CSV table of C-alpha atoms and ligand atoms in Angstrom, one decimal:
chain,number,residue,atom,x,y,z
E,1,MET,CA,108.6,16.1,94.5
E,2,LYS,CA,110.4,15.4,91.4
E,3,VAL,CA,108.3,15.9,88.2
E,4,GLU,CA,109.2,13.6,85.5
E,5,LYS,CA,105.9,13.5,83.9
E,6,VAL,CA,103.8,16.5,82.2
E,7,ALA,CA,100.4,16.6,80.8
E,8,ILE,CA,99.4,19.3,78.7
E,9,ILE,CA,95.5,19.8,77.7
E,10,GLY,CA,95.2,21.4,74.7
E,11,MET,CA,97.2,21.0,71.4
E,12,GLY,CA,97.0,24.7,70.3
E,13,TYR,CA,99.9,27.2,70.1
E,14,VAL,CA,100.2,27.4,73.9
E,15,GLY,CA,99.6,23.7,74.4
E,16,LEU,CA,101.9,22.2,71.5
E,17,THR,CA,104.9,24.6,71.8
E,18,ASN,CA,105.1,24.1,75.5
E,19,SER,CA,104.8,20.1,75.2
E,20,VAL,CA,107.6,20.5,72.6
E,21,ALA,CA,109.8,22.8,74.9
E,22,PHE,CA,109.2,20.4,78.1
E,23,ALA,CA,110.1,17.3,76.2
E,24,LYS,CA,113.0,19.0,74.9
E,25,TYR,CA,114.1,19.9,78.7
E,26,GLY,CA,113.6,15.9,79.3
E,27,PHE,CA,109.9,15.5,80.9
E,28,GLU,CA,108.2,13.2,79.0
E,29,SER,CA,105.4,15.1,77.8
E,30,ILE,CA,101.4,14.1,76.8
E,31,CYS,CA,99.7,16.7,74.8
E,32,THR,CA,95.8,16.4,74.4
E,33,THR,CA,93.3,17.4,72.2
E,34,THR,CA,89.5,16.9,71.5
E,35,THR,CA,90.4,15.5,67.8
E,36,GLN,CA,91.3,12.3,67.3
E,37,SER,CA,93.2,13.1,63.8
E,38,LYS,CA,95.1,15.6,65.7
E,39,ALA,CA,96.4,13.2,68.2
E,40,GLU,CA,97.1,10.4,65.6
E,41,ASN,CA,98.5,12.8,63.6
E,42,LEU,CA,100.9,14.4,66.3
E,43,ASN,CA,102.2,10.8,66.9
E,44,LYS,CA,103.0,10.8,63.4
E,45,GLY,CA,105.4,13.7,63.8
E,46,ILE,CA,103.0,16.1,62.4
E,47,PRO,CA,101.6,19.4,64.0
E,48,PRO,CA,98.1,20.7,63.6
E,49,PHE,CA,99.3,23.9,62.2
E,50,TYR,CA,102.4,25.8,60.7
E,51,GLU,CA,104.9,27.3,63.1
E,52,PRO,CA,108.3,27.9,62.2
E,53,GLY,CA,110.5,24.9,63.4
E,54,LEU,CA,107.6,23.2,65.0
E,55,GLU,CA,107.2,20.1,62.9
E,56,GLU,CA,110.9,19.5,63.0
E,57,LEU,CA,111.0,19.3,66.7
E,58,VAL,CA,107.6,17.6,67.0
E,59,LYS,CA,109.3,14.3,64.8
E,60,GLU,CA,112.2,14.5,66.7
E,61,MET,CA,110.6,14.6,70.5
E,62,VAL,CA,107.9,11.7,69.4
E,63,GLY,CA,111.1,10.0,67.7
E,64,LYS,CA,112.6,9.8,71.2
E,65,GLY,CA,109.2,8.8,73.2
E,66,LEU,CA,109.4,12.2,74.7
E,67,LEU,CA,106.0,13.5,73.1
E,68,ALA,CA,102.8,12.0,72.5
E,69,GLY,CA,99.4,13.2,71.4
E,70,SER,CA,96.4,11.6,72.9
E,71,ILE,CA,92.4,12.5,73.3
E,72,ASP,CA,92.2,10.9,76.9
E,73,ASN,CA,93.1,13.8,79.5
E,74,VAL,CA,92.2,11.8,82.3
E,75,ASP,CA,94.7,9.1,81.3
E,76,ALA,CA,97.2,11.8,80.6
E,77,VAL,CA,96.7,13.3,84.0
E,78,ARG,CA,96.6,10.4,85.7
E,79,LYS,CA,100.1,9.4,84.1
E,80,SER,CA,101.7,12.8,85.2
E,81,ASP,CA,103.2,14.6,88.0
E,82,ILE,CA,101.7,18.1,87.0
E,83,SER,CA,99.2,19.0,84.3
E,84,PHE,CA,98.8,22.4,82.6
E,85,ILE,CA,95.3,23.8,81.3
E,86,CYS,CA,96.4,25.5,77.7
E,87,VAL,CA,92.6,25.4,76.1
E,88,GLY,CA,91.1,28.0,74.2
E,89,THR,CA,89.6,30.9,76.2
E,90,PRO,CA,87.5,32.7,73.3
E,91,SER,CA,85.1,35.6,73.3
E,92,LEU,CA,81.6,35.3,73.9
E,93,GLN,CA,79.0,38.0,72.2
E,94,ASP,CA,79.5,40.3,75.0
E,95,GLY,CA,83.3,40.2,75.1
E,96,SER,CA,83.3,38.2,78.2
E,97,THR,CA,85.2,35.0,78.2
E,98,ASP,CA,84.1,31.3,77.4
E,99,LEU,CA,85.4,29.1,80.1
E,100,SER,CA,83.8,26.0,79.0
E,101,ALA,CA,86.8,24.3,77.9
E,102,VAL,CA,88.4,25.4,81.1
E,103,ASN,CA,85.7,23.8,83.2
E,104,GLU,CA,85.8,20.6,80.9
E,105,SER,CA,89.5,20.3,81.6
E,106,ALA,CA,89.2,21.2,85.3
E,107,LYS,CA,86.6,18.5,85.5
E,108,ASP,CA,88.7,15.8,83.5
E,109,ILE,CA,91.8,16.4,86.2
E,110,GLY,CA,89.5,16.1,89.1
E,111,LEU,CA,88.1,12.5,87.8
E,112,ALA,CA,92.1,11.6,87.2
E,113,LEU,CA,93.0,12.6,90.9
E,114,LYS,CA,90.0,10.7,92.5
E,115,GLU,CA,91.9,7.5,91.0
E,116,SER,CA,95.5,8.5,92.5
E,117,ASP,CA,96.7,9.1,96.0
E,118,LYS,CA,100.0,11.0,94.5
E,119,TYR,CA,100.4,14.6,94.8
E,120,HIS,CA,99.9,16.2,91.8
E,121,VAL,CA,100.3,20.0,90.6
E,122,VAL,CA,97.5,21.9,88.5
E,123,VAL,CA,98.6,24.8,86.4
E,124,ALA,CA,96.2,26.9,84.5
E,125,LYS,CA,98.1,28.8,81.4
E,126,SER,CA,94.9,29.5,79.3
E,127,THR,CA,94.2,33.6,79.7
E,128,ILE,CA,91.9,33.6,82.2
E,129,PRO,CA,90.1,36.3,83.9
E,130,PRO,CA,91.5,37.3,87.4
E,131,GLY,CA,89.8,34.9,90.0
E,132,THR,CA,88.9,31.9,87.5
E,133,THR,CA,91.9,29.5,88.8
E,134,GLU,CA,90.7,29.9,92.3
E,135,ASN,CA,86.9,30.4,92.0
E,136,VAL,CA,86.2,27.9,88.8
E,137,ILE,CA,88.9,25.8,88.6
E,138,LEU,CA,89.7,25.0,92.1
E,139,PRO,CA,86.1,23.8,93.3
E,140,ILE,CA,85.6,21.8,90.2
E,141,VAL,CA,89.0,19.9,90.6
E,142,GLU,CA,87.8,19.5,94.6
E,143,GLU,CA,84.4,18.5,93.7
E,144,TYR,CA,85.5,15.9,91.1
E,145,SER,CA,88.4,14.7,93.2
E,146,GLY,CA,87.3,14.7,96.5
E,147,ARG,CA,90.8,15.7,97.5
E,148,LYS,CA,92.1,18.8,99.3
E,149,VAL,CA,94.2,21.8,97.7
E,150,GLY,CA,97.0,22.4,99.4
E,151,VAL,CA,97.2,19.1,100.9
E,152,ASP,CA,96.5,16.4,97.9
E,153,PHE,CA,97.2,18.9,94.8
E,154,GLY,CA,98.8,21.8,94.1
E,155,LEU,CA,97.4,24.8,92.2
E,156,CYS,CA,99.3,27.4,90.2
E,157,MET,CA,98.6,30.1,87.3
E,158,ASN,CA,101.2,30.4,85.0
E,159,PRO,CA,100.5,32.5,82.1
E,160,GLU,CA,101.9,32.2,78.6
E,161,PHE,CA,103.5,35.4,76.5
E,162,LEU,CA,104.7,33.6,73.3
E,163,ARG,CA,104.0,35.1,70.2
E,164,GLN,CA,102.5,33.2,67.0
E,165,GLY,CA,105.1,33.1,64.4
E,166,SER,CA,107.8,32.9,67.0
E,167,ALA,CA,106.3,30.5,69.5
E,168,VAL,CA,108.6,27.6,69.6
E,169,TYR,CA,111.8,30.1,70.0
E,170,ASP,CA,109.3,32.0,72.7
E,171,SER,CA,108.7,28.7,74.4
E,172,PHE,CA,112.3,27.8,74.8
E,173,TYR,CA,113.4,31.6,75.5
E,174,PRO,CA,110.8,33.6,77.7
E,175,ASP,CA,111.7,36.9,78.8
E,176,ARG,CA,110.1,36.0,82.3
E,177,ILE,CA,108.2,33.1,84.1
E,178,VAL,CA,105.2,34.0,86.5
E,179,ILE,CA,104.2,31.6,88.8
E,180,GLY,CA,101.0,32.6,90.5
E,181,GLU,CA,101.1,30.0,93.3
E,182,HIS,CA,98.2,29.1,95.9
E,183,ASP,CA,100.8,27.7,98.2
E,184,ASP,CA,104.6,27.7,98.7
E,185,LYS,CA,104.6,23.8,97.8
E,186,SER,CA,102.7,24.3,94.5
E,187,GLY,CA,105.2,27.1,93.5
E,188,GLU,CA,108.3,25.8,94.5
E,189,VAL,CA,107.0,22.2,92.4
E,190,LEU,CA,106.3,24.6,89.0
E,191,GLU,CA,109.7,26.6,89.7
E,192,ASN,CA,111.7,23.5,89.7
E,193,VAL,CA,110.0,22.4,86.1
E,194,TYR,CA,111.6,26.0,84.7
E,195,LYS,CA,114.6,25.3,86.4
E,196,ASP,CA,116.8,25.1,83.3
E,197,TYR,CA,114.9,27.9,81.7
E,198,GLU,CA,117.2,31.0,81.8
E,199,CYS,CA,115.2,34.2,82.6
E,200,SER,CA,113.9,36.1,85.5
E,201,LYS,CA,111.1,34.2,87.4
E,202,ILE,CA,108.7,35.9,89.6
E,203,ARG,CA,106.5,34.3,92.3
E,204,CYS,CA,102.9,36.1,93.3
E,205,ASP,CA,99.8,35.3,94.1
E,206,ILE,CA,97.3,33.7,91.7
E,207,LYS,CA,95.1,36.7,90.9
E,208,THR,CA,98.1,38.7,90.2
E,209,ALA,CA,99.4,36.0,87.7
E,210,GLU,CA,96.2,36.4,86.1
E,211,LEU,CA,95.9,39.8,85.6
E,212,ILE,CA,99.4,40.4,84.7
E,213,LYS,CA,98.6,38.8,81.3
E,214,TYR,CA,95.8,40.9,80.6
E,215,ALA,CA,97.7,44.0,81.8
E,216,SER,CA,100.7,42.7,79.3
E,217,ASN,CA,98.6,42.0,76.2
E,218,SER,CA,97.1,45.4,76.8
E,219,LEU,CA,100.0,47.8,77.3
E,220,LEU,CA,101.6,46.1,74.0
E,221,ALA,CA,98.3,46.7,72.1
E,222,THR,CA,98.0,50.6,73.7
E,223,LYS,CA,101.9,50.8,72.1
E,224,ILE,CA,100.5,50.0,68.7
E,225,SER,CA,97.2,52.1,68.8
E,226,PHE,CA,99.6,55.0,70.0
E,227,ALA,CA,102.1,54.4,67.0
E,228,ASN,CA,98.8,54.3,64.9
E,229,GLU,CA,97.1,57.3,65.9
E,230,PHE,CA,100.8,59.0,65.4
E,231,SER,CA,101.0,57.6,61.8
E,232,ARG,CA,97.7,59.8,61.0
E,233,ILE,CA,99.1,62.8,62.5
E,234,CYS,CA,102.2,62.1,60.4
E,235,GLU,CA,100.8,61.7,57.4
E,236,LYS,CA,99.3,65.1,57.7
E,237,PHE,CA,102.6,66.6,58.5
E,238,ASN,CA,104.6,64.5,55.7
E,239,ILE,CA,106.7,62.9,58.6
E,240,ASP,CA,107.6,59.5,58.6
E,241,VAL,CA,106.4,57.9,61.7
E,242,TYR,CA,108.8,55.0,61.9
E,243,GLU,CA,111.5,58.1,62.1
E,244,VAL,CA,109.4,59.5,65.0
E,245,MET,CA,108.9,56.1,66.9
E,246,LYS,CA,112.7,55.3,66.4
E,247,GLY,CA,113.3,58.7,68.2
E,248,VAL,CA,110.6,58.0,70.7
E,249,GLY,CA,111.7,54.2,71.2
E,250,LEU,CA,115.3,54.9,72.2
E,251,ASP,CA,114.4,56.4,75.4
E,252,PHE,CA,114.9,53.5,77.9
E,253,ARG,CA,111.9,53.9,79.7
E,254,ILE,CA,109.6,53.4,76.2
E,255,ASN,CA,111.8,50.8,74.2
E,256,PRO,CA,111.4,50.5,70.5
E,257,ARG,CA,109.2,47.2,70.5
E,258,PHE,CA,105.4,47.5,69.3
E,259,LEU,CA,105.6,51.2,67.9
E,260,ALA,CA,105.4,49.8,64.5
E,261,ALA,CA,102.4,51.4,62.9
E,262,GLY,CA,100.4,49.8,60.4
E,263,VAL,CA,96.6,48.6,59.7
E,264,GLY,CA,96.0,47.5,63.4
E,265,PHE,CA,96.6,44.6,65.3
E,266,GLY,CA,95.0,41.2,64.8
E,267,GLY,CA,95.2,37.8,66.0
E,268,SER,CA,93.8,35.5,68.4
E,269,CYS,CA,95.0,37.5,71.7
E,270,PHE,CA,95.1,41.5,72.0
E,271,PRO,CA,91.6,42.0,70.3
E,272,LYS,CA,90.1,39.0,72.4
E,273,ASP,CA,92.1,40.2,75.9
E,274,VAL,CA,91.5,43.9,75.5
E,275,ASN,CA,87.9,43.4,75.0
E,276,ALA,CA,87.6,40.7,77.7
E,277,ILE,CA,89.3,43.2,80.3
E,278,VAL,CA,87.4,46.1,79.3
E,279,SER,CA,84.2,44.0,79.6
E,280,LEU,CA,85.2,42.9,83.2
E,281,ALA,CA,86.1,46.1,84.3
E,282,ASN,CA,83.0,47.5,82.9
E,283,LYS,CA,80.8,45.3,84.8
E,284,MET,CA,82.6,45.5,88.0
E,285,GLY,CA,82.1,49.4,87.5
E,286,VAL,CA,85.3,50.8,86.7
E,287,GLU,CA,85.3,52.9,83.7
E,288,THR,CA,88.2,52.2,80.6
E,289,PRO,CA,88.6,55.2,78.6
E,290,LEU,CA,92.1,54.4,77.5
E,291,LEU,CA,91.4,51.0,76.7
E,292,ASP,CA,88.0,51.9,75.1
E,293,SER,CA,90.4,54.0,72.4
E,294,VAL,CA,92.9,51.4,71.8
E,295,LEU,CA,90.4,49.4,70.7
E,296,TYR,CA,88.2,52.2,68.7
E,297,THR,CA,91.9,53.1,67.0
E,298,ASN,CA,92.6,49.7,66.0
E,299,GLU,CA,88.8,49.5,64.6
E,300,ILE,CA,89.3,52.5,62.2
E,301,GLN,CA,93.1,52.0,61.0
E,302,PRO,CA,91.9,49.2,58.4
E,303,LEU,CA,89.3,51.9,57.0
E,304,HIS,CA,91.6,54.7,57.3
E,305,PHE,CA,93.9,52.5,54.8
E,306,VAL,CA,91.3,52.1,52.1
E,307,ASN,CA,90.8,55.8,52.5
E,308,LEU,CA,94.6,56.6,52.0
E,309,ILE,CA,94.4,54.4,48.6
E,310,LYS,CA,91.3,56.3,47.7
E,311,ASN,CA,92.9,59.3,48.1
E,312,VAL,CA,95.5,58.5,45.4
E,313,VAL,CA,93.9,56.5,42.7
E,314,GLY,CA,90.6,57.8,43.2
E,315,THR,CA,87.8,55.4,42.5
E,316,LEU,CA,88.0,51.9,43.2
E,317,GLU,CA,85.3,50.8,40.7
E,318,GLY,CA,86.8,48.2,38.2
E,319,LYS,CA,90.2,48.1,39.9
E,320,THR,CA,92.2,44.8,40.2
E,321,ILE,CA,94.0,44.6,43.2
E,322,ALA,CA,96.8,42.3,44.0
E,323,PHE,CA,96.5,41.8,47.6
E,324,LEU,CA,99.5,40.3,49.3
E,325,GLY,CA,99.6,38.7,52.9
E,326,LEU,CA,96.1,37.6,54.6
E,327,SER,CA,97.4,36.1,57.7
E,328,PHE,CA,97.1,38.3,61.1
E,329,LYS,CA,100.8,38.6,60.7
E,330,PRO,CA,103.7,36.6,58.8
E,331,ASN,CA,105.0,33.3,59.8
E,332,THR,CA,101.3,31.9,60.7
E,333,ASP,CA,98.4,30.5,58.7
E,334,ASP,CA,96.3,32.2,61.6
E,335,ILE,CA,93.5,34.4,60.3
E,336,ARG,CA,91.7,35.1,63.6
E,337,GLU,CA,91.1,38.8,63.3
E,338,THR,CA,93.6,39.5,60.4
E,339,ARG,CA,93.1,43.1,59.2
E,340,ALA,CA,92.8,41.4,55.7
E,341,LEU,CA,89.1,41.0,56.3
E,342,PRO,CA,87.8,44.5,57.0
E,343,ILE,CA,90.3,45.9,54.6
E,344,ILE,CA,89.0,43.2,51.8
E,345,ARG,CA,85.6,43.8,52.8
E,346,LYS,CA,85.8,47.5,52.2
E,347,LEU,CA,87.5,46.9,48.5
E,348,PHE,CA,84.8,44.9,47.6
E,349,GLU,CA,82.3,47.4,48.8
E,350,GLU,CA,83.8,50.0,46.6
E,351,GLY,CA,83.7,47.8,43.8
E,352,ALA,CA,87.2,46.5,43.4
E,353,ARG,CA,88.5,43.2,42.0
E,354,ILE,CA,90.7,41.1,44.8
E,355,LYS,CA,93.5,38.7,43.7
E,356,ALA,CA,95.1,37.7,46.6
E,357,TYR,CA,98.6,35.8,47.5
E,358,ASP,CA,99.6,34.2,51.3
E,359,PRO,CA,102.3,31.9,51.6
E,360,LYS,CA,100.4,29.8,54.3
E,361,ALA,CA,97.1,31.3,55.1
E,362,ILE,CA,94.8,30.9,51.9
E,363,LYS,CA,93.0,27.7,53.2
E,364,ASN,CA,92.0,29.4,56.3
E,365,PHE,CA,90.9,32.7,55.0
E,366,LYS,CA,88.6,30.8,52.5
E,367,LYS,CA,86.7,29.6,55.6
E,368,LEU,CA,86.5,33.0,56.9
E,369,THR,CA,84.6,34.7,54.2
E,370,ASP,CA,83.0,33.8,50.8
E,371,LEU,CA,83.7,36.9,49.0
E,372,PRO,CA,84.7,36.3,45.2
E,373,ILE,CA,88.6,36.7,46.3
E,374,GLU,CA,90.8,35.0,43.4
E,375,TYR,CA,93.2,33.3,45.3
E,376,HIS,CA,96.6,32.7,43.8
E,377,LYS,CA,99.7,30.6,45.6
E,378,LYS,CA,102.4,32.6,43.6
E,379,TRP,CA,102.6,36.1,44.1
E,380,ASP,CA,103.4,36.8,40.2
E,381,GLU,CA,100.2,35.7,39.1
E,382,VAL,CA,98.7,38.0,41.6
E,383,LEU,CA,100.8,41.0,40.6
E,384,ARG,CA,100.6,40.2,36.7
E,385,ASP,CA,98.5,42.9,35.1
E,386,SER,CA,96.7,44.1,38.7
E,387,ASP,CA,96.4,47.9,38.8
E,388,PHE,CA,98.5,48.2,42.2
E,389,ALA,CA,99.3,46.1,45.1
E,390,ILE,CA,98.5,46.2,48.6
E,391,ILE,CA,100.6,44.6,51.5
E,392,GLN,CA,98.6,43.3,54.8
E,393,SER,CA,101.5,41.2,56.3
E,394,ASP,CA,105.0,41.5,56.0
E,395,TRP,CA,105.7,37.7,55.0
E,396,LYS,CA,109.9,37.4,53.9
E,397,GLU,CA,108.2,35.9,50.8
E,398,ILE,CA,106.7,39.3,50.0
E,399,LYS,CA,109.8,41.6,51.4
E,400,GLU,CA,111.6,39.8,48.6
E,401,ILE,CA,109.5,40.8,46.1
E,402,LYS,CA,112.1,43.2,43.9
E,403,PRO,CA,111.2,46.7,42.8
E,404,GLU,CA,111.5,45.3,39.2
E,405,ASP,CA,109.2,42.7,39.3
E,406,PHE,CA,106.7,45.3,40.5
E,407,LYS,CA,107.3,47.3,37.6
E,408,LYS,CA,107.4,44.5,35.0
E,409,LEU,CA,103.9,42.8,36.3
E,410,LEU,CA,101.6,45.9,37.9
E,411,LYS,CA,100.1,48.0,35.5
E,412,THR,CA,101.1,51.0,37.4
E,413,SER,CA,104.3,50.2,39.7
E,414,LEU,CA,101.9,51.3,42.6
E,415,ILE,CA,102.1,49.9,46.1
E,416,PHE,CA,100.3,50.6,49.0
E,417,ASP,CA,102.0,49.3,52.2
E,418,GLY,CA,100.0,48.5,55.5
E,419,ARG,CA,103.2,47.3,57.4
E,420,ARG,CA,106.3,49.0,56.3
E,421,THR,CA,107.0,46.1,54.4
E,422,TYR,CA,109.9,47.9,52.4
E,423,GLU,CA,112.2,50.6,52.9
E,424,PRO,CA,110.3,53.3,51.1
E,425,ILE,CA,113.0,55.3,49.6
E,426,SER,CA,114.7,52.1,48.0
E,427,LEU,CA,111.7,51.6,46.2
E,428,ILE,CA,110.8,55.1,45.3
E,429,SER,CA,114.3,55.6,43.8
E,430,LYS,CA,113.7,52.5,41.8
E,431,GLY,CA,110.8,54.2,40.2
E,432,ILE,CA,108.1,52.7,42.5
E,433,LYS,CA,105.3,54.7,43.0
E,434,TYR,CA,105.2,54.1,47.3
E,435,PHE,CA,102.6,55.2,49.7
E,436,GLY,CA,101.8,53.8,53.3
E,437,ILE,CA,100.6,54.0,56.8
E,438,GLY,CA,102.5,56.5,58.4
E,439,TRP,CA,104.3,57.7,55.3
E,440,LYS,CA,105.2,60.9,53.4
E,441,ASN,CA,102.8,60.3,51.1
E,442,GLU,CA,101.6,63.8,50.2
E,443,TYR,CA,105.4,64.5,49.7
E,444,CYS,CA,105.8,61.2,47.6
E,445,ALA,CA,102.5,62.2,45.4
E,446,ARG,CA,104.4,65.7,44.5
E,447,LYS,CA,108.1,64.3,43.9
E,448,GLN,CA,106.4,61.5,41.7
E,449,HIS,CA,104.4,64.1,40.0
E,450,LEU,CA,101.5,61.5,40.9
E,451,SER,CA,98.0,62.8,39.9
E,452,CYS,CA,94.9,61.4,41.7
E,453,GLN,CA,94.7,58.8,38.8
E,454,SER,CA,97.1,56.4,38.8
E,455,SER,CA,99.4,56.2,35.5
J,1,LIG,C1,100.6,38.5,71.6
J,1,LIG,C2,101.8,38.9,72.1
J,1,LIG,O1,102.8,39.5,71.9
J,1,LIG,C3,102.1,37.5,73.3
J,1,LIG,O2,103.2,37.9,74.1
J,1,LIG,C4,101.1,37.1,73.8
J,1,LIG,O3,101.5,35.9,74.5
J,1,LIG,C5,100.1,36.4,72.9
J,1,LIG,O4,99.6,37.4,72.3
J,1,LIG,C6,98.8,35.8,73.7
J,1,LIG,O5,98.4,36.4,74.3
J,1,LIG,O6,98.9,34.6,73.3
J,1,LIG,P1,100.5,37.4,69.0
J,1,LIG,O7,99.2,37.7,69.0
J,1,LIG,O8,101.2,35.9,68.6
J,1,LIG,O9,101.3,37.3,70.5
J,1,LIG,O10,101.4,38.3,68.1
J,1,LIG,P2,102.0,39.8,68.2
J,1,LIG,O11,103.2,39.6,67.7
J,1,LIG,O12,101.9,40.5,69.3
J,1,LIG,O13,101.4,40.7,67.0
J,1,LIG,C7,99.9,41.1,67.3
J,1,LIG,C8,99.1,41.6,66.1
J,1,LIG,O14,100.0,43.2,66.3
J,1,LIG,C9,99.5,41.3,64.5
J,1,LIG,O15,98.6,42.0,63.9
J,1,LIG,C10,100.8,42.3,64.5
J,1,LIG,O16,100.9,42.8,63.0
J,1,LIG,C11,100.6,43.6,65.2
J,1,LIG,N1,101.7,44.5,65.8
J,1,LIG,C12,102.7,43.8,66.4
J,1,LIG,C13,101.6,45.9,65.2
J,1,LIG,O17,100.8,46.4,64.3
J,1,LIG,N2,102.7,47.0,65.5
J,1,LIG,C14,103.5,46.3,65.8
J,1,LIG,O18,104.7,46.9,66.6
J,1,LIG,C15,103.7,45.1,66.8
């Protein structure tokens, strides 16, 4: 079976960046959303969120007629040979997964297949607990279509590994493609869609594919919490955790990635997915002491950062703080689970005044909290006359601030770096009082003759 047209249900990071990649690889792609204005904007070449390189590609693909937005799932699926479910699967109160959007998508696919006698492959791409594709999606599609899996339609689970901030690049150049297949024919069709993607492809059963996603995110989150725990040990010994992790990461069995200590992991994936698999495992009677600790370490890391600041400056009462970076990481306007929130909350509790800068995320952050933060579109306005600066996400715009600007604008030349945005020595040698996660803070305090009160 030759695939020419693709329906992608969901216009979030996964849905839209994959739609653009499929379009670029020559497939006619229809990407759907429940929001009329998002579909209309997409058809004018405007994506609903910021992601480097996305707008240009959307414009190009819409212009070539290879990408279209729609709010009609049934119509999109009816016109296509294969459909991908890329809708959100947020956490419920108890940490389990909200599958309502997945269920709706499956129903619409079923309704579309009812009106057609073509073979069609249904692919789940959303992150869903093991068993969901076969026990939830499959029966819904069969019920609403009146057709039979493995005969009239195919079924696959194809987890997504892209990172926000580099989602476009990751969609074009994934490390690997995992194809969980109901049967050989389904897997063959999907593998063929990816024939021009140069990376390892593995085929397995559907439940395995579902769990590979949770296991991957859990292990990446574990690496981060591991580095963060060591950052606190390093601080006590006046050792640089980045030097330690460099030495650790050179072991090819470990690798250097995701060992960057900081104020913890945020975003819509790691916190949600680790919580979901913990909740699922616990419900099934499996204890998860390792993953429990990964989450606990992530909770305490922002508070540890505030304590580190207090150990240097003493009371925060009445201090004006320049807060740089609100998004959960650079190159995205996404603020979901950003570590900026627990840090800022704690700073307010301690009586500080916050002036905040972020290149893209201010609008979204304002929706997250009504704390009386003073937002600024320029970093120099935030630095000017503040007592000291805190860096929460290492945007290029923030990395490029010169030591002279910190010295000129801040009252104290004092910086607290939550993301190792700068090479500490390069700042210290220019007269900046630099403190950060996993850095030789006590050594610096002595070197800089810095008393607990900032000068
Ligand atoms: C993560 C995974 O990296 C993707 O492979 C996966 O597809 C995605 O979740 C998902 O499940 O959809 P993402 O959340 O976009 O991607 O961002 P990451 O680059 O993984 O960063 C997550 C958080 O970890 C950020 O807050 C980042 O600052 C933090 N982090 C990352 C660290 O604190 N240290 C590191 O070494 C790396």
